[in-house]
């Protein structure tokens, strides 16, 4: 399992300001939108861009994402062992940030 890097998706740094995030989102959405470019359009790519902006564009969700991402990186540093304490809320946030399909599996 890999943790999605929304910063990489939007081609920005982790220290990006809200205006930089918005600018990157608009640039990429325009580039990959099916109406703008028939050859480079990709439904998956635009879905990833939208998901990244949804999380990074909201200060509270971005803070949670950064925290969950840091927890995941620490887990990987320990050899991928899932023995770090996590709350059920953290698991739900992580599942939501991974993908819509993963979130549905977690809620069942």
CSV table of C-alpha atoms in Angstrom, one decimal:
chain,number,residue,atom,x,y,z
A,1,UNK,CA,0.0,0.0,0.0
A,2,UNK,CA,1.3,3.4,-0.9
A,3,UNK,CA,0.2,6.7,0.6
A,4,UNK,CA,-1.0,9.2,-2.0
A,5,UNK,CA,1.3,12.2,-2.3
A,6,UNK,CA,-1.2,15.0,-3.1
A,7,UNK,CA,1.7,17.5,-3.2
A,8,UNK,CA,3.3,15.6,-6.0
A,9,UNK,CA,0.0,15.2,-7.8
A,10,UNK,CA,-0.5,19.0,-7.9
A,11,UNK,CA,3.3,19.5,-8.6
A,12,UNK,CA,3.8,21.7,-5.6
A,13,UNK,CA,6.0,21.7,-2.5
A,14,UNK,CA,4.7,20.9,1.0
A,15,UNK,CA,5.2,24.6,1.9
A,16,UNK,CA,2.9,25.8,-0.8
A,17,UNK,CA,0.5,28.6,0.1
A,18,UNK,CA,-3.3,28.3,-0.5
A,19,UNK,CA,-3.0,30.6,-3.6
A,20,UNK,CA,-0.2,28.4,-5.0
A,21,UNK,CA,-2.3,25.3,-4.4
A,22,UNK,CA,-5.3,26.9,-6.2
A,23,UNK,CA,-3.1,28.0,-9.1
A,24,UNK,CA,-1.6,24.6,-9.5
A,25,UNK,CA,-5.0,22.9,-9.4
A,26,UNK,CA,-6.4,25.3,-12.1
A,27,UNK,CA,-3.3,24.8,-14.3
A,28,UNK,CA,-3.5,21.0,-14.1
A,29,UNK,CA,-7.3,20.8,-14.4
A,30,UNK,CA,-7.0,22.8,-17.6
A,31,UNK,CA,-4.2,20.6,-18.9
A,32,UNK,CA,-6.0,17.3,-18.3
A,33,UNK,CA,-9.6,18.3,-18.8
A,34,UNK,CA,-11.2,16.3,-21.7
A,35,UNK,CA,-12.6,19.4,-23.3
A,36,UNK,CA,-9.3,21.2,-23.4
A,37,UNK,CA,-7.0,18.5,-24.7
A,38,UNK,CA,-8.2,15.3,-26.4
A,39,UNK,CA,-4.9,13.6,-26.5
A,40,UNK,CA,-3.7,14.1,-22.9
A,41,UNK,CA,-7.0,13.7,-21.2
A,42,UNK,CA,-7.2,11.0,-18.6
A,43,UNK,CA,-10.2,10.4,-16.3
A,44,UNK,CA,-7.9,8.9,-13.7
A,45,UNK,CA,-5.5,11.9,-13.7
A,46,UNK,CA,-8.3,14.5,-13.4
A,47,UNK,CA,-9.8,12.4,-10.6
A,48,UNK,CA,-6.5,12.4,-8.7
A,49,UNK,CA,-6.1,16.2,-9.3
A,50,UNK,CA,-9.6,16.8,-7.9
A,51,UNK,CA,-9.0,14.6,-4.9
A,52,UNK,CA,-5.7,16.3,-4.2
A,53,UNK,CA,-7.2,19.8,-4.4
A,54,UNK,CA,-10.2,18.8,-2.2
A,55,UNK,CA,-7.8,17.8,0.6
A,56,UNK,CA,-5.0,20.4,0.2
A,57,UNK,CA,-7.4,23.2,-0.6
A,58,UNK,CA,-9.1,23.0,2.8
A,59,UNK,CA,-6.8,24.0,5.7
A,60,UNK,CA,-8.4,21.5,8.2
A,61,UNK,CA,-8.2,18.6,5.8
A,62,UNK,CA,-4.7,19.6,4.8
A,63,UNK,CA,-3.6,19.5,8.4
A,64,UNK,CA,-5.2,16.1,8.9
A,65,UNK,CA,-3.6,14.8,5.7
A,66,UNK,CA,-0.1,16.1,6.7
A,67,UNK,CA,-0.5,14.4,10.1
A,68,UNK,CA,-1.7,11.1,8.7
A,69,UNK,CA,1.1,11.2,6.1
A,70,UNK,CA,3.7,11.8,8.8
A,71,UNK,CA,2.2,8.8,10.7
A,72,UNK,CA,2.4,6.6,7.6
A,73,UNK,CA,6.0,7.6,6.9
A,74,UNK,CA,6.9,6.7,10.5
A,75,UNK,CA,5.2,3.4,10.1
A,76,UNK,CA,7.2,2.7,6.9
A,77,UNK,CA,10.4,3.7,8.7
A,78,UNK,CA,9.6,0.9,11.2
A,79,UNK,CA,9.5,-1.6,8.4
A,80,UNK,CA,5.9,-1.1,7.5
A,81,UNK,CA,4.7,-2.6,10.7
A,82,UNK,CA,1.3,-1.4,11.7
A,83,UNK,CA,2.0,-1.4,15.4
A,84,UNK,CA,1.8,2.4,15.9
A,85,UNK,CA,-1.3,3.4,17.9
A,86,UNK,CA,-4.0,5.0,15.7
A,87,UNK,CA,-7.5,6.0,16.5
A,88,UNK,CA,-10.5,4.9,14.4
A,89,UNK,CA,-10.9,8.4,13.2
A,90,UNK,CA,-7.3,8.5,11.9
A,91,UNK,CA,-8.0,5.2,10.0
A,92,UNK,CA,-11.1,6.7,8.4
A,93,UNK,CA,-9.3,9.9,7.4
A,94,UNK,CA,-6.5,7.8,5.9
A,95,UNK,CA,-8.9,5.6,4.0
A,96,UNK,CA,-10.7,8.7,2.7
A,97,UNK,CA,-7.5,10.2,1.5
A,98,UNK,CA,-6.4,7.1,-0.3
A,99,UNK,CA,-9.4,6.7,-2.7
A,100,UNK,CA,-13.1,6.8,-2.9
A,101,UNK,CA,-13.2,3.0,-3.3
A,102,UNK,CA,-11.0,2.5,-0.2
A,103,UNK,CA,-13.2,4.7,1.8
A,104,UNK,CA,-16.3,2.6,0.9
A,105,UNK,CA,-14.5,-0.6,1.9
A,106,UNK,CA,-13.5,1.0,5.3
A,107,UNK,CA,-17.1,2.1,6.0
A,108,UNK,CA,-18.6,-1.4,5.4
